[in-house]
Structure formats: structure tokens, C-alpha cells
Short mmCIF file of C-alpha atoms in Angstrom, two decimals:
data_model
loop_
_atom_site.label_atom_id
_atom_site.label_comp_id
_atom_site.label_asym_id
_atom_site.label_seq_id
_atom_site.Cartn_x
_atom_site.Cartn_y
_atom_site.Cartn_z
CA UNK A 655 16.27 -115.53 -39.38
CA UNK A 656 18.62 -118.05 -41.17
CA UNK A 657 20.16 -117.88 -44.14
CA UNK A 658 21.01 -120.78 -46.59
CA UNK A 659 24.36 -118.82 -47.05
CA UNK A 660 25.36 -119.38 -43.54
CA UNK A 661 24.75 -122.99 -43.47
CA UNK A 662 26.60 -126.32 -43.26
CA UNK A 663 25.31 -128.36 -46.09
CA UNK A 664 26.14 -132.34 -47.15
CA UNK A 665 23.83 -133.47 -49.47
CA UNK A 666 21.93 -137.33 -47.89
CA UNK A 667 22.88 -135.59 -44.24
CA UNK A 668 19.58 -134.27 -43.73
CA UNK A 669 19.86 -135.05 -40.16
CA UNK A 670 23.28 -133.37 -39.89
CA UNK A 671 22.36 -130.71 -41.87
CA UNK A 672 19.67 -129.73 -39.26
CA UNK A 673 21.65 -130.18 -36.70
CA UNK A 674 24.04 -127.57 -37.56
CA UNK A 675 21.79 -125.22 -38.33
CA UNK A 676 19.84 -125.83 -34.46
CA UNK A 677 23.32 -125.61 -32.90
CA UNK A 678 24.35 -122.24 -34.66
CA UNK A 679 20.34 -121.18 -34.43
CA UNK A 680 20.88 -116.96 -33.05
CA UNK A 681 17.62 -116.74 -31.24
CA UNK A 682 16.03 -118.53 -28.14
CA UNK A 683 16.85 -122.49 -28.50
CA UNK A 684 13.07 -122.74 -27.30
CA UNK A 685 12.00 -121.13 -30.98
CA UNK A 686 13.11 -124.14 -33.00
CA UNK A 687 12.45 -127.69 -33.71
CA UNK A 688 14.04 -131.08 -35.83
CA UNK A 689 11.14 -132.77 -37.33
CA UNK A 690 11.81 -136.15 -38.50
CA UNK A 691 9.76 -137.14 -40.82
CA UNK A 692 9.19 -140.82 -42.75
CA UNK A 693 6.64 -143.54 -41.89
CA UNK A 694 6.26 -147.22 -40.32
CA UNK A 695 7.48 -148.56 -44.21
CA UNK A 696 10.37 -145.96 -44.45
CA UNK A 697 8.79 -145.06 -47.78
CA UNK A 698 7.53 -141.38 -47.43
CA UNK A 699 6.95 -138.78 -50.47
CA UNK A 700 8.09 -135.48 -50.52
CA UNK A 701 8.09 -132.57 -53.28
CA UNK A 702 9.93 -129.87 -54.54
CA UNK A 703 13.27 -131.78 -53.31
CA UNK A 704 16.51 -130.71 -55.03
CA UNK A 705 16.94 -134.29 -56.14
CA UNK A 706 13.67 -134.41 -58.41
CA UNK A 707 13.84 -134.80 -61.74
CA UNK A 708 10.48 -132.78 -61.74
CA UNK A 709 8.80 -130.56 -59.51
CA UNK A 710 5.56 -132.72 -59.59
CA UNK A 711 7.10 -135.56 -58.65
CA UNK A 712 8.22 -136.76 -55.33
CA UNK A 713 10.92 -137.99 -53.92
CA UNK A 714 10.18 -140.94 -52.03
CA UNK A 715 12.58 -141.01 -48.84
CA UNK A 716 13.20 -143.57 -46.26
CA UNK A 717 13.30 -140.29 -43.85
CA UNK A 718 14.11 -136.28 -44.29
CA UNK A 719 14.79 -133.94 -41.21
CA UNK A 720 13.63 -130.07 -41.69
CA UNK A 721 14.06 -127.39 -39.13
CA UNK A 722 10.91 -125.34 -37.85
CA UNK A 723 11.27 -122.45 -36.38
CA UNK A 724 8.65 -120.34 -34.17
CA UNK A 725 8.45 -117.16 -34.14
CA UNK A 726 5.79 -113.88 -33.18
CA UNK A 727 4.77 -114.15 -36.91
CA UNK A 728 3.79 -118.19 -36.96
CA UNK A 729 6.49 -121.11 -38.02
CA UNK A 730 9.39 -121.05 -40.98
CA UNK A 731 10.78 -123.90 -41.98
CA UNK A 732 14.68 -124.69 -42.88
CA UNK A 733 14.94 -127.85 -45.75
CA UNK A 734 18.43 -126.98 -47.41
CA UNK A 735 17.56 -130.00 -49.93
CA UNK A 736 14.08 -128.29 -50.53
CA UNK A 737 13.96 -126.04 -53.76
CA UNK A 738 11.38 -123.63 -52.25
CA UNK A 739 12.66 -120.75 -50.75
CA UNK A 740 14.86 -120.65 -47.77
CA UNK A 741 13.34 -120.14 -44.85
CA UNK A 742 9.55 -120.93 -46.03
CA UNK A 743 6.16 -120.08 -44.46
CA UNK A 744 5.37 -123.81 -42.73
CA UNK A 745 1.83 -123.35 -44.27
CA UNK A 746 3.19 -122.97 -47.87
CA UNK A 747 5.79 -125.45 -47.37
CA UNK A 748 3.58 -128.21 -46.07
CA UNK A 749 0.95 -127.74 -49.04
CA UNK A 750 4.00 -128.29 -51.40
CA UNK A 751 5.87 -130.34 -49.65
CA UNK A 752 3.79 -132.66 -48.17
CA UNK A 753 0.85 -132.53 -50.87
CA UNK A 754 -1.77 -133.33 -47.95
CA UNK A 755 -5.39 -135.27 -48.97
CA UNK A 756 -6.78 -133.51 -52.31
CA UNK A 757 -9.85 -135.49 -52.80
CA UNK A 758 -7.86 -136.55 -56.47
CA UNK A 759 -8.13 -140.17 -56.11
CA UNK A 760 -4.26 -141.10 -57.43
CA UNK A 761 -3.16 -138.28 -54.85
CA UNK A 762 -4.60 -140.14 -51.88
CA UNK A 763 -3.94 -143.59 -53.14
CA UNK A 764 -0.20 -142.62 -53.30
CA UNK A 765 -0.36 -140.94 -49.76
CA UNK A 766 -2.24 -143.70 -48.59
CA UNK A 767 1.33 -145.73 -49.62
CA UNK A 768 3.54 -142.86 -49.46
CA UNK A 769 2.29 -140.66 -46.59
CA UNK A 770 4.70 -138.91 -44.15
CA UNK A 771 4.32 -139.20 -40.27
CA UNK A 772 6.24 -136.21 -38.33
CA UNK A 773 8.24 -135.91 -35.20
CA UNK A 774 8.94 -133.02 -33.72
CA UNK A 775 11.96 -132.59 -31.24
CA UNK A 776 13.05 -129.20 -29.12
CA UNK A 777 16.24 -127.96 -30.81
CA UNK A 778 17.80 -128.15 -27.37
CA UNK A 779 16.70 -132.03 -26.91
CA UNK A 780 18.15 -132.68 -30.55
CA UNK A 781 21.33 -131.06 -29.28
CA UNK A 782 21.55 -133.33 -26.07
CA UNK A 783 20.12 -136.80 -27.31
CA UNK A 784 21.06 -136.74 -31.44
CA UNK A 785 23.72 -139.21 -32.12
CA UNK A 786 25.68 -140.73 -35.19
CA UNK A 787 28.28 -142.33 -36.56
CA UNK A 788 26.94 -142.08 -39.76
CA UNK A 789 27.42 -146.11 -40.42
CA UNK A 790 23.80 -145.87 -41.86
CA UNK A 791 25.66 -144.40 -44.86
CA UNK A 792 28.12 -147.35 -45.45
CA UNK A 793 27.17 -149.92 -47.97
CA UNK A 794 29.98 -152.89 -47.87
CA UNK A 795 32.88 -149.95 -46.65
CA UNK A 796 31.81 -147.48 -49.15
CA UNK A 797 29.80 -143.69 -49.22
CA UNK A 798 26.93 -144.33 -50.64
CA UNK A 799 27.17 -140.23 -50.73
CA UNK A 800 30.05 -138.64 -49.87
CA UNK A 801 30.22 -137.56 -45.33
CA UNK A 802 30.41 -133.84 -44.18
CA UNK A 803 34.24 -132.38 -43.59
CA UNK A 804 33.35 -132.49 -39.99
CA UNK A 805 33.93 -135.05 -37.82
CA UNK A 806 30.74 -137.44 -36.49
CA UNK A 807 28.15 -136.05 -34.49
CA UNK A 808 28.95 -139.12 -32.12
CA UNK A 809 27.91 -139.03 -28.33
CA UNK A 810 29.97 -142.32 -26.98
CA UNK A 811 27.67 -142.57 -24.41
CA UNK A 812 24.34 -142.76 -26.71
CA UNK A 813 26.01 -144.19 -29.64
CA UNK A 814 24.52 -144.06 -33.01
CA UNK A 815 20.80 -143.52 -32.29
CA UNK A 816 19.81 -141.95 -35.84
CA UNK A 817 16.90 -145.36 -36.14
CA UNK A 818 15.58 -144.83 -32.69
CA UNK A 819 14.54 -141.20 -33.66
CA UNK A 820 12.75 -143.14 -36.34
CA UNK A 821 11.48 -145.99 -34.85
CA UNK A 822 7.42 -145.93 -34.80
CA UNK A 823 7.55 -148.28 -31.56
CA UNK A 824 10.65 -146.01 -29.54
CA UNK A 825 9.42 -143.90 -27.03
CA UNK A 826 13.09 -143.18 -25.22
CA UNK A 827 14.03 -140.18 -27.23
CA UNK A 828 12.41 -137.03 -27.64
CA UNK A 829 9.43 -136.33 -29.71
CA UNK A 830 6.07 -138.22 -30.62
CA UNK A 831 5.01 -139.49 -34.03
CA UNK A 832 1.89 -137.27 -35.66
CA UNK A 833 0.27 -137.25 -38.69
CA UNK A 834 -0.20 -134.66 -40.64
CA UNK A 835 -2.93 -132.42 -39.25
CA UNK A 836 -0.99 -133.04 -35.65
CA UNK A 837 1.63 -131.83 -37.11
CA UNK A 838 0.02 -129.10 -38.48
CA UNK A 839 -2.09 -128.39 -35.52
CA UNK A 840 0.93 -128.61 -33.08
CA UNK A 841 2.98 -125.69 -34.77
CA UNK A 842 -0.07 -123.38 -34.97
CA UNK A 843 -0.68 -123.88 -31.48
CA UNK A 844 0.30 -120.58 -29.50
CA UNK A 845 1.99 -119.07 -32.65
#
């Protein structure tokens, strides 16, 4: 199991953040999983996030990338920007995370907006295939939040490739787009 202690962490480097912690994961690569999440507007809610004012209130990302980890006791997940504990049960995460359909009608009219679609990628493909050069964080030559200590996570020969892993229409990289019970459904299988 992970530890937040032993983690790189850059706040708005979700995808980095992940990364790192796939790269330095201590058990079988085949255990663990980047799962993209956002939807075809780039407008998806998600709660208990560190930046929240309140814990009842979402955050409303263009995307957010969580580790999920499988293991002989079902599926943790890794969110470094999440204030629930680190690692959390994916069923306990996911019910206040991801707030799916409660049958309260301003719930589902703001998923219905808001909703997040999920794509899960093997930690090894993620290693392989994951590109940036972080330009999606440059607004007229500035941060618009300050970059990891590290260098890129730059392949030259994929080139930055951060908007094809969340591209709705993409089907090059690793990883299909699900919806929620999918999502759901795909970590509980054979856990």
C-alpha cells in the first residue's frame, strides 16, 4: 500500500501526480490503473477536493486523474488532491466523490450537466504512452499554477498527448471511455 507521505505532489498536476505514484507503485504493475476522468464538455463535478471551499460542493474540473489499485481485498484508490483518506475503499470514494444518481432532482439535473465519464489505463500502458510538456498549463508564457521540480514527463517521440487521453472521439491510446456503473462494474470485476 501507498502512502501520501511517499508521494510526489504538484498541486493542478493531477496527471503527473499519478504518474509518479504508478512509476514508484511496489507491487505487480498489473495491480494498478490511471483513470482519467472528465466528460465530452470538459465540465465534470467532483467532491471532497482539497480545493473546495465546502465539502458539499464540487469542484467542477475540466479533467482529474486518480490511481486505482487492485488488490485480493477489492480496489483503493490514490487522489492526493482528494480530502478523504489516502488510499480509500473505491466504493466509498466513488459515493463521495462522484455523488452517483440520488433520485434528488437538483442532484441529477447537475450530473446530468456535470457528470464524469472514466477511463481507465494499465499503469504499465500509462508508463509507455503518457506524454507532456505541460504547455496545457501556459496561459500567454505564464503558470497558471506553479510546474513540479522535475523535469517534463516528455516522450519526443509521442509528444504532448495529455488531450488525446481525453479526447471522447481518440481511440489510439489506451483505455475506453465508461460511465459510471462501467466504471464501477469494471473494477469489481475479478476483485
Amino acid at each position: 500500500m501507498i502512502e501520501a507521505k511517499d508521494c510526489v505532489y504538484t498541486s493542478c498536476y493531477c496527471e503527473e501526480n499519478v504518474f509518479k505514484i504508478i512509476d514508484k507503485y511496489p507491487g505487480n504493475i498489473a495491480n494498478i490503473f490511471a483513470v482519467f476522468i472528465s466528460n465530452p464538455q470538459k465540465q465534470c463535478a467532483i467532491w471532497r477536493q482539497k480545493s473546495s471551499t465546502d465539502p458539499e460542493f464540487p469542484v467542477i474540473w475540466d479533467y482529474h486523474v486518480i490511481a486505482i489499485e487492485k488488490n485480493e481485498t477489492g480496489c483503493v484508490v490514490y487522489d492526493l488532491d482528494s480530502t478523504l483518506p489516502f488510499p480509500s475503499n473505491l466504493e466509498a470514494y466513488a459515493n463521495q466523490a462522484f455523488r452517483p444518481k440520488t433520485g434528488r432532482y437538483n442532484m441529477d439535473l447537475l450530473l446530468e450537466r456535470f457528470g464524469q465519464r472514466f477511463r481507465p489505463v494499465k499503469g504499465s500502458e500509462l508508463l509507455e504512452t503518457f506524454s507532456s510538456d505541460r504547455s496545457h498549463m501556459l496561459n500567454n508564457g505564464k503558470w497558471m499554477a506553479n510546474p513540479p521540480s522535475y523535469p517534463p514527463l516528455f516522450k519526443e517521440n509521442l509528444g504532448h498527448n495529455l488531450f488525446q487521453f481525453l479526447d471522447f472521439t481518440d481511440s489510439s491510446l489506451p483505455g475506453s471511455w465508461m460511465d459510471y456503473q462501467q466504471f464501477v462494474d469494471f473494477f469489481k470485476a475479478d476483485s
